[in-house]
């Protein structure tokens, strides 16, 4: 129903009878009843005569006119009056603040405002969550290795732990090392695998067999990459092992382990060659100057770029009770023991193999697998080098004190109950690629897929 804004106590007279109303809506309904009653008769007149004759007949049959109840306009027929009154009512609907339809319009407007407000809140929350993810994965534009190192030293100066002269000297050393692209070796610990071999020769008699990787240096996180550099440090461990092995010296520079910023440059170079375009897009083609985390696919791309043959294995779900991964442990044992048992009649209890360490990735962290123990009851235990361990802790393996070494080895041991993440990925190196094989892998990496186990 239409509505009109009215003045209190205003009266409206029906133009067709003596009825007087105080409400325009009641008058409208009343007039419409009159019109419904008169319309059949007028339609008959209009159908029997021409339009001119009908108008003349209407005027001559008493000269009946219709006065607008809302203003002083007088209409010659009921249809003109109806249209005129509806114009009044349409205008009143648009301007009335107390019309019956205003409540519905108000409710709809409030609903739209609430919907818009909710959308804005959701957009704001999504933006905040995105910023948190950027900070977490080091792509928030706050700088990479160099800036983090400088900020750490500046804080040390402000606390009085470092004098300004030392700050400038260390900053100059850092800039020189970064310019060379070679790691400065401050976080490196050598001789780890040799110390482990000596330990198992004289201790750990509960182990039936122990397989160790080829010689590998430990690299730990520093002030410049703390909180995000584990993937880079594990690659440095892997590279330190490969550089000592004859098959890989043809494609790797001997003895020079690249710094973290240099590793970032190398990964970007692998992307430009066409390796793992999806991964490159994820990082917006850029790692330099960021604190971005890298994972198994970036290690694979980097190895392939260097003509090192690698595989990515995806242990995508637990395969044992309590969310454990016995299939992962069995695969690692097979990896290290495959060359040691070849052609051997009697397997030694402790074997240092020629196999490089394995890169182990899970959500939020990565480590290097450098060996596996097999106990008398058949259970397996992995030996991990963790970039999160300090040089001081790792160097306890080199100690002459047996109890100190035992405690250090204990921290390296990981039983199935210690590895209970939902998913693990392993990067295994297995040889050198020819130039043709490298190009084939570049083409195949357009849809890079890991080998799923099981």
Short mmCIF file of C-alpha atoms in Angstrom, two decimals:
data_model
loop_
_atom_site.label_atom_id
_atom_site.label_comp_id
_atom_site.label_asym_id
_atom_site.label_seq_id
_atom_site.Cartn_x
_atom_site.Cartn_y
_atom_site.Cartn_z
CA UNK A 1 0.00 0.00 0.00
CA UNK A 2 1.22 3.53 -0.71
CA UNK A 3 1.71 6.03 2.11
CA UNK A 4 1.66 9.81 2.45
CA UNK A 5 3.02 12.21 5.03
CA UNK A 6 0.05 13.97 6.68
CA UNK A 7 -0.43 16.72 9.18
CA UNK A 8 -2.10 15.73 12.42
CA UNK A 9 -5.89 16.33 12.43
CA UNK A 10 -6.02 17.10 8.69
CA UNK A 11 -9.31 15.96 7.16
CA UNK A 12 -9.87 14.56 3.67
CA UNK A 13 -13.28 14.60 1.94
CA UNK A 14 -14.29 11.98 -0.61
CA UNK A 15 -14.96 13.70 -3.99
CA UNK A 16 -17.69 11.17 -4.77
CA UNK A 17 -19.69 11.13 -1.54
CA UNK A 18 -19.95 12.88 1.84
CA UNK A 19 -17.37 10.73 3.63
CA UNK A 20 -14.68 12.66 5.56
CA UNK A 21 -11.43 10.87 6.64
CA UNK A 22 -8.45 11.85 8.73
CA UNK A 23 -6.16 9.30 7.08
CA UNK A 24 -5.11 9.54 3.42
CA UNK A 25 -4.70 5.77 3.12
CA UNK A 26 -8.28 5.11 4.22
CA UNK A 27 -9.48 7.75 1.73
CA UNK A 28 -7.44 6.10 -1.02
CA UNK A 29 -9.03 2.71 -0.41
CA UNK A 30 -12.47 4.37 -0.26
CA UNK A 31 -11.97 6.23 -3.57
CA UNK A 32 -10.70 3.03 -5.22
CA UNK A 33 -13.96 1.29 -4.25
CA UNK A 34 -15.92 4.12 -5.98
CA UNK A 35 -13.75 3.78 -9.06
CA UNK A 36 -14.25 0.03 -9.22
CA UNK A 37 -18.02 0.57 -9.11
CA UNK A 38 -18.03 3.24 -11.85
CA UNK A 39 -15.47 1.77 -14.21
CA UNK A 40 -17.77 -0.83 -15.87
CA UNK A 41 -20.33 1.83 -16.79
CA UNK A 42 -17.74 4.20 -18.23
CA UNK A 43 -16.06 1.38 -20.17
CA UNK A 44 -19.44 0.66 -21.80
CA UNK A 45 -19.81 4.30 -22.82
CA UNK A 46 -16.27 4.39 -24.20
CA UNK A 47 -16.89 1.23 -26.17
CA UNK A 48 -20.11 2.56 -27.79
CA UNK A 49 -18.88 6.03 -28.83
CA UNK A 50 -15.78 7.68 -30.11
CA UNK A 51 -13.38 9.29 -27.67
CA UNK A 52 -14.66 12.77 -28.52
CA UNK A 53 -18.27 11.77 -28.12
CA UNK A 54 -17.51 10.05 -24.82
CA UNK A 55 -15.88 13.19 -23.45
CA UNK A 56 -18.81 15.31 -24.63
CA UNK A 57 -21.33 12.92 -23.14
CA UNK A 58 -19.48 12.91 -19.87
CA UNK A 59 -19.44 16.70 -19.64
CA UNK A 60 -23.04 17.14 -20.75
CA UNK A 61 -24.48 14.54 -18.43
CA UNK A 62 -24.46 16.75 -15.43
CA UNK A 63 -20.87 18.17 -15.84
CA UNK A 64 -19.57 15.94 -13.06
CA UNK A 65 -16.05 16.81 -11.79
CA UNK A 66 -13.70 15.32 -9.25
CA UNK A 67 -11.77 17.46 -6.77
CA UNK A 68 -8.44 16.24 -5.40
CA UNK A 69 -8.77 15.62 -1.66
CA UNK A 70 -5.14 16.68 -1.16
CA UNK A 71 -4.99 19.92 -3.13
CA UNK A 72 -7.27 22.31 -5.14
CA UNK A 73 -6.99 20.54 -8.50
CA UNK A 74 -10.30 19.51 -10.14
CA UNK A 75 -10.31 16.58 -12.58
CA UNK A 76 -12.88 15.89 -15.29
CA UNK A 77 -12.96 12.10 -14.84
CA UNK A 78 -12.16 9.52 -12.22
CA UNK A 79 -9.14 8.10 -14.04
CA UNK A 80 -7.38 11.47 -14.12
CA UNK A 81 -8.15 11.92 -10.43
CA UNK A 82 -6.71 8.50 -9.62
CA UNK A 83 -3.47 9.25 -11.45
CA UNK A 84 -3.27 12.67 -9.78
CA UNK A 85 -3.80 11.24 -6.27
CA UNK A 86 -1.19 8.50 -6.92
CA UNK A 87 1.36 11.21 -7.75
CA UNK A 88 0.66 12.74 -4.34
CA UNK A 89 1.01 9.37 -2.67
CA UNK A 90 4.26 8.46 -4.51
CA UNK A 91 5.83 11.73 -3.38
CA UNK A 92 4.63 11.18 0.18
CA UNK A 93 6.16 7.71 0.19
CA UNK A 94 9.54 9.13 -0.76
CA UNK A 95 9.47 11.90 1.84
CA UNK A 96 7.58 10.40 4.78
CA UNK A 97 9.72 9.50 7.76
CA UNK A 98 6.95 7.60 9.50
CA UNK A 99 5.54 5.56 6.61
CA UNK A 100 4.75 1.88 7.15
CA UNK A 101 7.42 0.90 4.55
CA UNK A 102 10.14 2.89 6.25
CA UNK A 103 10.68 0.18 8.89
CA UNK A 104 11.37 -2.40 6.19
CA UNK A 105 13.71 -0.05 4.35
CA UNK A 106 15.51 0.77 7.57
CA UNK A 107 15.93 -2.92 8.38
CA UNK A 108 17.33 -3.59 4.92
CA UNK A 109 19.73 -0.65 5.15
CA UNK A 110 20.98 -1.81 8.57
CA UNK A 111 21.41 -5.32 7.22
CA UNK A 112 23.47 -4.05 4.28
CA UNK A 113 25.58 -1.90 6.62
CA UNK A 114 26.21 -4.87 8.90
CA UNK A 115 27.14 -7.03 5.91
CA UNK A 116 29.56 -4.38 4.66
CA UNK A 117 31.06 -3.98 8.13
CA UNK A 118 31.54 -7.74 8.41
CA UNK A 119 33.28 -7.84 5.02
CA UNK A 120 35.63 -5.06 6.08
CA UNK A 121 36.46 -6.87 9.32
CA UNK A 122 37.15 -10.12 7.45
CA UNK A 123 39.36 -8.32 4.95
CA UNK A 124 41.28 -6.66 7.78
CA UNK A 125 41.73 -9.98 9.58
CA UNK A 126 42.93 -11.67 6.37
CA UNK A 127 45.45 -8.87 5.83
CA UNK A 128 46.76 -9.28 9.39
CA UNK A 129 47.06 -13.06 8.99
CA UNK A 130 48.89 -12.57 5.69
CA UNK A 131 51.35 -10.21 7.36
CA UNK A 132 51.95 -12.79 10.11
CA UNK A 133 52.71 -15.43 7.48
CA UNK A 134 55.04 -13.02 5.71
CA UNK A 135 56.91 -12.40 8.96
CA UNK A 136 56.98 -16.13 9.75
CA UNK A 137 58.42 -17.08 6.36
CA UNK A 138 60.74 -14.10 6.09
CA UNK A 139 59.17 -12.32 3.11
CA UNK A 140 57.96 -9.23 4.94
CA UNK A 141 60.60 -6.93 3.50
CA UNK A 142 62.57 -6.58 6.74
CA UNK A 143 65.83 -7.64 5.11
CA UNK A 144 67.87 -10.82 5.07
CA UNK A 145 71.11 -12.16 6.48
CA UNK A 146 73.12 -8.92 6.40
CA UNK A 147 70.46 -6.70 7.99
CA UNK A 148 69.65 -9.25 10.69
CA UNK A 149 73.35 -9.57 11.54
CA UNK A 150 73.73 -5.78 11.72
CA UNK A 151 70.66 -5.41 13.95
CA UNK A 152 71.96 -8.11 16.29
CA UNK A 153 75.33 -6.38 16.63
CA UNK A 154 73.66 -2.99 17.13
CA UNK A 155 71.63 -4.43 20.00
CA UNK A 156 74.81 -5.87 21.50
CA UNK A 157 76.40 -2.42 21.39
CA UNK A 158 73.33 -0.79 22.99
CA UNK A 159 73.44 -3.35 25.83
CA UNK A 160 77.14 -2.75 26.36
CA UNK A 161 78.08 -6.31 25.36
CA UNK A 162 80.02 -5.07 22.33
CA UNK A 163 82.09 -1.92 22.00
CA UNK A 164 81.61 0.26 18.88
CA UNK A 165 85.09 -0.52 17.61
CA UNK A 166 84.32 -4.28 17.58
CA UNK A 167 81.02 -3.57 15.84
CA UNK A 168 82.74 -1.79 12.96
CA UNK A 169 85.45 -4.45 12.70
CA UNK A 170 82.97 -7.33 12.62
CA UNK A 171 80.74 -5.50 10.20
CA UNK A 172 83.69 -4.99 7.85
CA UNK A 173 84.58 -8.70 8.12
CA UNK A 174 80.99 -9.66 7.39
CA UNK A 175 80.81 -7.40 4.32
CA UNK A 176 84.08 -8.87 3.03
CA UNK A 177 82.83 -12.44 3.52
CA UNK A 178 79.51 -11.68 1.83
CA UNK A 179 81.29 -10.08 -1.10
CA UNK A 180 83.36 -13.25 -1.60
CA UNK A 181 80.25 -15.44 -1.50
CA UNK A 182 82.03 -18.00 0.69
CA UNK A 183 80.88 -18.97 4.19
CA UNK A 184 83.22 -17.61 6.85
CA UNK A 185 83.29 -20.97 8.70
CA UNK A 186 82.43 -19.43 12.07
CA UNK A 187 79.61 -21.93 12.65
CA UNK A 188 81.35 -24.97 11.14
CA UNK A 189 82.45 -28.02 13.15
CA UNK A 190 84.67 -30.56 11.38
CA UNK A 191 85.49 -34.16 12.27
CA UNK A 192 81.99 -35.06 13.45
CA UNK A 193 81.61 -38.34 11.55
CA UNK A 194 85.09 -39.48 12.48
CA UNK A 195 84.28 -38.88 16.15
CA UNK A 196 81.02 -40.82 15.79
CA UNK A 197 82.83 -43.75 14.16
CA UNK A 198 85.35 -43.89 17.03
CA UNK A 199 82.56 -43.69 19.61
CA UNK A 200 80.59 -46.62 18.16
CA UNK A 201 83.75 -48.70 17.89
CA UNK A 202 84.21 -48.61 21.62
CA UNK A 203 80.70 -47.88 22.97
CA UNK A 204 77.00 -48.54 22.30
CA UNK A 205 77.24 -52.32 22.53
CA UNK A 206 73.45 -52.56 22.41
CA UNK A 207 73.67 -51.76 18.68
CA UNK A 208 73.93 -54.73 16.33
CA UNK A 209 74.77 -52.50 13.37
CA UNK A 210 75.56 -48.81 12.86
CA UNK A 211 75.74 -47.17 9.45
CA UNK A 212 77.25 -43.69 9.15
CA UNK A 213 77.29 -41.27 6.22
CA UNK A 214 80.42 -40.06 4.47
CA UNK A 215 82.40 -37.35 6.25
CA UNK A 216 80.21 -34.27 6.83
CA UNK A 217 80.80 -30.93 8.57
CA UNK A 218 78.18 -29.47 10.89
CA UNK A 219 76.93 -25.93 10.20
CA UNK A 220 74.76 -24.19 12.77
CA UNK A 221 72.62 -21.07 12.61
CA UNK A 222 74.25 -17.72 13.38
CA UNK A 223 73.02 -14.29 14.43
CA UNK A 224 72.34 -13.50 10.77
CA UNK A 225 70.02 -16.45 10.05
CA UNK A 226 68.64 -17.49 13.42
CA UNK A 227 65.02 -18.56 13.13
CA UNK A 228 64.96 -19.16 9.37
CA UNK A 229 68.29 -20.45 8.04
CA UNK A 230 68.02 -24.21 8.77
CA UNK A 231 67.40 -25.17 5.13
CA UNK A 232 70.48 -23.25 3.97
CA UNK A 233 72.64 -24.73 6.77
CA UNK A 234 71.58 -28.28 5.91
CA UNK A 235 72.52 -27.65 2.29
CA UNK A 236 75.94 -26.49 3.48
CA UNK A 237 76.30 -29.78 5.40
CA UNK A 238 75.34 -31.77 2.31
CA UNK A 239 77.72 -29.78 0.12
CA UNK A 240 80.60 -30.22 2.59
CA UNK A 241 80.20 -33.97 2.14
CA UNK A 242 79.83 -33.96 -1.65
CA UNK A 243 82.92 -31.81 -2.14
CA UNK A 244 85.03 -34.61 -0.59
CA UNK A 245 83.70 -37.29 -2.96
CA UNK A 246 85.32 -37.94 -6.35
CA UNK A 247 82.14 -38.23 -8.49
CA UNK A 248 81.00 -34.74 -7.52
CA UNK A 249 84.24 -32.77 -7.83
CA UNK A 250 83.63 -32.41 -11.57
CA UNK A 251 80.57 -30.17 -10.99
CA UNK A 252 81.31 -28.62 -7.57
CA UNK A 253 84.00 -26.18 -6.54
CA UNK A 254 86.21 -27.99 -4.05
CA UNK A 255 86.49 -26.63 -0.52
CA UNK A 256 84.40 -23.47 -0.89
CA UNK A 257 81.02 -23.74 0.81
CA UNK A 258 78.84 -20.77 -0.23
CA UNK A 259 77.43 -18.33 2.30
CA UNK A 260 73.67 -18.12 2.84
CA UNK A 261 73.25 -15.01 0.62
CA UNK A 262 75.25 -16.83 -2.07
CA UNK A 263 73.00 -19.91 -1.74
CA UNK A 264 70.03 -17.60 -2.29
CA UNK A 265 71.66 -16.32 -5.49
CA UNK A 266 72.23 -19.91 -6.67
CA UNK A 267 68.60 -20.88 -6.09
CA UNK A 268 67.41 -17.83 -8.03
CA UNK A 269 69.75 -18.91 -10.83
CA UNK A 270 68.17 -22.38 -10.80
CA UNK A 271 64.74 -20.78 -11.17
CA UNK A 272 65.93 -18.71 -14.13
CA UNK A 273 67.08 -21.94 -15.78
CA UNK A 274 63.47 -23.12 -15.61
CA UNK A 275 63.62 -25.36 -12.54
CA UNK A 276 60.52 -25.56 -10.35
CA UNK A 277 58.56 -22.61 -11.78
CA UNK A 278 55.79 -23.12 -9.22
CA UNK A 279 58.25 -22.76 -6.35
CA UNK A 280 59.76 -19.68 -7.97
CA UNK A 281 56.32 -18.11 -8.20
CA UNK A 282 55.70 -18.85 -4.53
CA UNK A 283 58.74 -16.73 -3.63
CA UNK A 284 57.98 -14.14 -6.33
CA UNK A 285 61.25 -15.18 -8.06
CA UNK A 286 63.28 -13.61 -5.24
CA UNK A 287 65.25 -14.82 -2.22
CA UNK A 288 68.11 -12.30 -2.02
CA UNK A 289 67.71 -9.84 0.82
CA UNK A 290 64.93 -11.87 2.46
CA UNK A 291 64.66 -14.24 5.39
CA UNK A 292 62.56 -16.69 3.38
CA UNK A 293 62.52 -20.32 4.49
CA UNK A 294 63.47 -22.92 1.92
CA UNK A 295 62.53 -26.58 1.81
CA UNK A 296 63.04 -29.85 -0.02
CA UNK A 297 61.99 -28.58 -3.46
CA UNK A 298 64.43 -25.66 -3.32
CA UNK A 299 67.24 -28.08 -2.36
CA UNK A 300 66.26 -30.30 -5.29
CA UNK A 301 66.26 -27.36 -7.72
CA UNK A 302 69.65 -26.19 -6.45
CA UNK A 303 71.21 -29.66 -6.73
CA UNK A 304 69.85 -30.11 -10.25
CA UNK A 305 71.22 -26.71 -11.28
CA UNK A 306 74.66 -27.87 -10.04
CA UNK A 307 74.24 -31.14 -12.04
CA UNK A 308 73.84 -33.19 -8.89
CA UNK A 309 71.22 -35.92 -9.24
CA UNK A 310 68.71 -35.83 -6.38
CA UNK A 311 65.37 -37.38 -5.43
CA UNK A 312 62.60 -35.98 -3.24
CA UNK A 313 60.74 -38.63 -1.26
CA UNK A 314 57.49 -37.71 0.46
CA UNK A 315 56.49 -39.70 3.53
CA UNK A 316 53.14 -37.99 3.44
CA UNK A 317 51.38 -39.87 6.22
CA UNK A 318 52.22 -41.94 9.32
CA UNK A 319 52.67 -45.65 8.68
CA UNK A 320 52.83 -46.89 12.25
CA UNK A 321 50.99 -46.70 15.56
CA UNK A 322 50.94 -43.40 17.42
CA UNK A 323 51.53 -41.32 14.24
CA UNK A 324 55.01 -42.79 13.75
CA UNK A 325 56.85 -43.33 10.46
CA UNK A 326 58.49 -46.80 10.43
CA UNK A 327 58.57 -46.75 6.61
CA UNK A 328 60.82 -43.68 6.81
CA UNK A 329 63.21 -45.46 9.17
CA UNK A 330 63.29 -48.58 6.97
CA UNK A 331 64.02 -46.50 3.89
CA UNK A 332 66.90 -44.68 5.62
CA UNK A 333 68.41 -47.99 6.71
CA UNK A 334 68.20 -49.29 3.16
CA UNK A 335 69.83 -46.10 1.83
CA UNK A 336 72.89 -46.31 4.10
CA UNK A 337 73.30 -50.08 4.07
CA UNK A 338 72.96 -50.68 0.33
CA UNK A 339 76.63 -50.00 -0.47
CA UNK A 340 78.03 -51.33 2.81
CA UNK A 341 76.54 -54.81 2.35
CA UNK A 342 77.42 -55.13 -1.33
CA UNK A 343 79.76 -58.12 -1.73
CA UNK A 344 80.41 -58.43 2.03
CA UNK A 345 80.20 -61.88 3.62
CA UNK A 346 80.25 -60.63 7.19
CA UNK A 347 78.91 -57.17 7.90
CA UNK A 348 80.97 -55.14 10.38
CA UNK A 349 79.11 -53.77 13.38
CA UNK A 350 80.07 -50.15 12.54
CA UNK A 351 80.36 -48.97 8.94
CA UNK A 352 81.16 -45.50 7.64
CA UNK A 353 79.64 -45.58 4.19
CA UNK A 354 80.30 -43.48 1.09
CA UNK A 355 76.71 -42.21 1.11
CA UNK A 356 76.11 -38.45 1.50
CA UNK A 357 73.87 -37.31 4.36
CA UNK A 358 70.12 -37.02 3.79
CA UNK A 359 68.20 -33.75 3.93
CA UNK A 360 65.15 -34.24 6.21
CA UNK A 361 62.31 -31.71 6.06
CA UNK A 362 59.18 -31.39 8.17
CA UNK A 363 56.84 -28.54 9.02
CA UNK A 364 58.85 -25.64 10.41
CA UNK A 365 62.34 -27.21 10.48
CA UNK A 366 64.89 -29.34 8.65
CA UNK A 367 67.84 -31.48 9.75
CA UNK A 368 70.47 -33.78 8.26
CA UNK A 369 70.44 -37.58 8.71
CA UNK A 370 74.03 -38.81 9.07
CA UNK A 371 73.47 -42.35 10.29
CA UNK A 372 71.20 -45.08 11.61
CA UNK A 373 71.49 -47.55 14.48
CA UNK A 374 69.95 -51.01 14.57
CA UNK A 375 69.38 -52.33 18.08
CA UNK A 376 69.47 -55.98 19.18
CA UNK A 377 65.67 -56.10 19.22
CA UNK A 378 65.57 -54.92 15.60
CA UNK A 379 64.41 -51.35 16.33
CA UNK A 380 65.98 -48.48 14.43
CA UNK A 381 67.28 -45.10 15.56
CA UNK A 382 68.31 -42.20 13.31
CA UNK A 383 71.29 -39.93 13.95
CA UNK A 384 70.55 -36.29 13.12
CA UNK A 385 72.71 -33.18 12.86
CA UNK A 386 70.58 -30.17 13.76
CA UNK A 387 71.48 -26.62 12.61
CA UNK A 388 69.83 -25.44 15.83
CA UNK A 389 72.62 -26.99 17.94
CA UNK A 390 75.39 -24.60 18.90
CA UNK A 391 79.02 -25.25 17.92
CA UNK A 392 79.78 -25.80 21.60
CA UNK A 393 77.24 -28.61 21.88
CA UNK A 394 78.37 -30.31 18.66
CA UNK A 395 82.05 -30.07 19.59
CA UNK A 396 81.35 -32.18 22.65
CA UNK A 397 81.42 -35.10 20.20
CA UNK A 398 85.14 -34.38 19.77
CA UNK A 399 85.79 -34.55 23.50
CA UNK A 400 88.16 -37.08 25.01
CA UNK A 401 85.74 -37.61 27.88
CA UNK A 402 83.53 -40.64 27.21
CA UNK A 403 80.53 -39.47 29.22
CA UNK A 404 80.57 -36.09 27.44
CA UNK A 405 80.57 -37.79 24.05
CA UNK A 406 77.79 -40.17 25.13
CA UNK A 407 75.56 -37.24 26.13
CA UNK A 408 76.22 -35.53 22.80
CA UNK A 409 75.35 -38.70 20.86
CA UNK A 410 72.21 -39.14 22.96
CA UNK A 411 70.97 -35.75 21.75
CA UNK A 412 71.50 -36.86 18.14
CA UNK A 413 69.41 -40.04 18.49
CA UNK A 414 65.84 -39.99 17.22
CA UNK A 415 63.62 -43.04 17.68
CA UNK A 416 60.28 -43.50 15.86
CA UNK A 417 58.48 -41.99 18.85
CA UNK A 418 60.55 -38.80 18.46
CA UNK A 419 59.49 -38.15 14.84
CA UNK A 420 55.72 -37.75 14.89
CA UNK A 421 55.03 -34.92 12.48
CA UNK A 422 52.31 -35.60 9.97
CA UNK A 423 54.64 -35.43 6.96
CA UNK A 424 58.36 -35.75 6.25
CA UNK A 425 60.26 -35.15 3.03
CA UNK A 426 63.72 -36.46 2.27
CA UNK A 427 66.19 -35.26 -0.38
CA UNK A 428 68.65 -37.98 -1.36
CA UNK A 429 71.65 -37.41 -3.63
CA UNK A 430 72.49 -40.30 -5.96
CA UNK A 431 75.10 -39.21 -8.52
CA UNK A 432 76.02 -36.67 -11.17
CA UNK A 433 73.84 -35.54 -14.07
CA UNK A 434 75.02 -35.21 -17.65
CA UNK A 435 74.07 -31.96 -19.44
CA UNK A 436 71.31 -33.82 -21.31
CA UNK A 437 69.94 -35.36 -18.12
CA UNK A 438 69.95 -31.94 -16.48
CA UNK A 439 67.85 -30.46 -19.29
CA UNK A 440 65.41 -33.36 -19.03
CA UNK A 441 64.97 -32.74 -15.31
CA UNK A 442 64.47 -29.02 -15.91
CA UNK A 443 61.61 -29.83 -18.28
CA UNK A 444 60.12 -32.39 -15.87
CA UNK A 445 60.27 -29.94 -12.96
CA UNK A 446 57.52 -27.82 -14.51
CA UNK A 447 55.22 -30.11 -12.55
CA UNK A 448 57.59 -31.13 -9.78
CA UNK A 449 56.30 -34.10 -7.80
CA UNK A 450 57.91 -35.99 -4.97
CA UNK A 451 57.96 -39.81 -4.79
CA UNK A 452 55.19 -40.64 -2.34
CA UNK A 453 55.82 -43.40 0.21
CA UNK A 454 53.66 -45.33 0.71
#
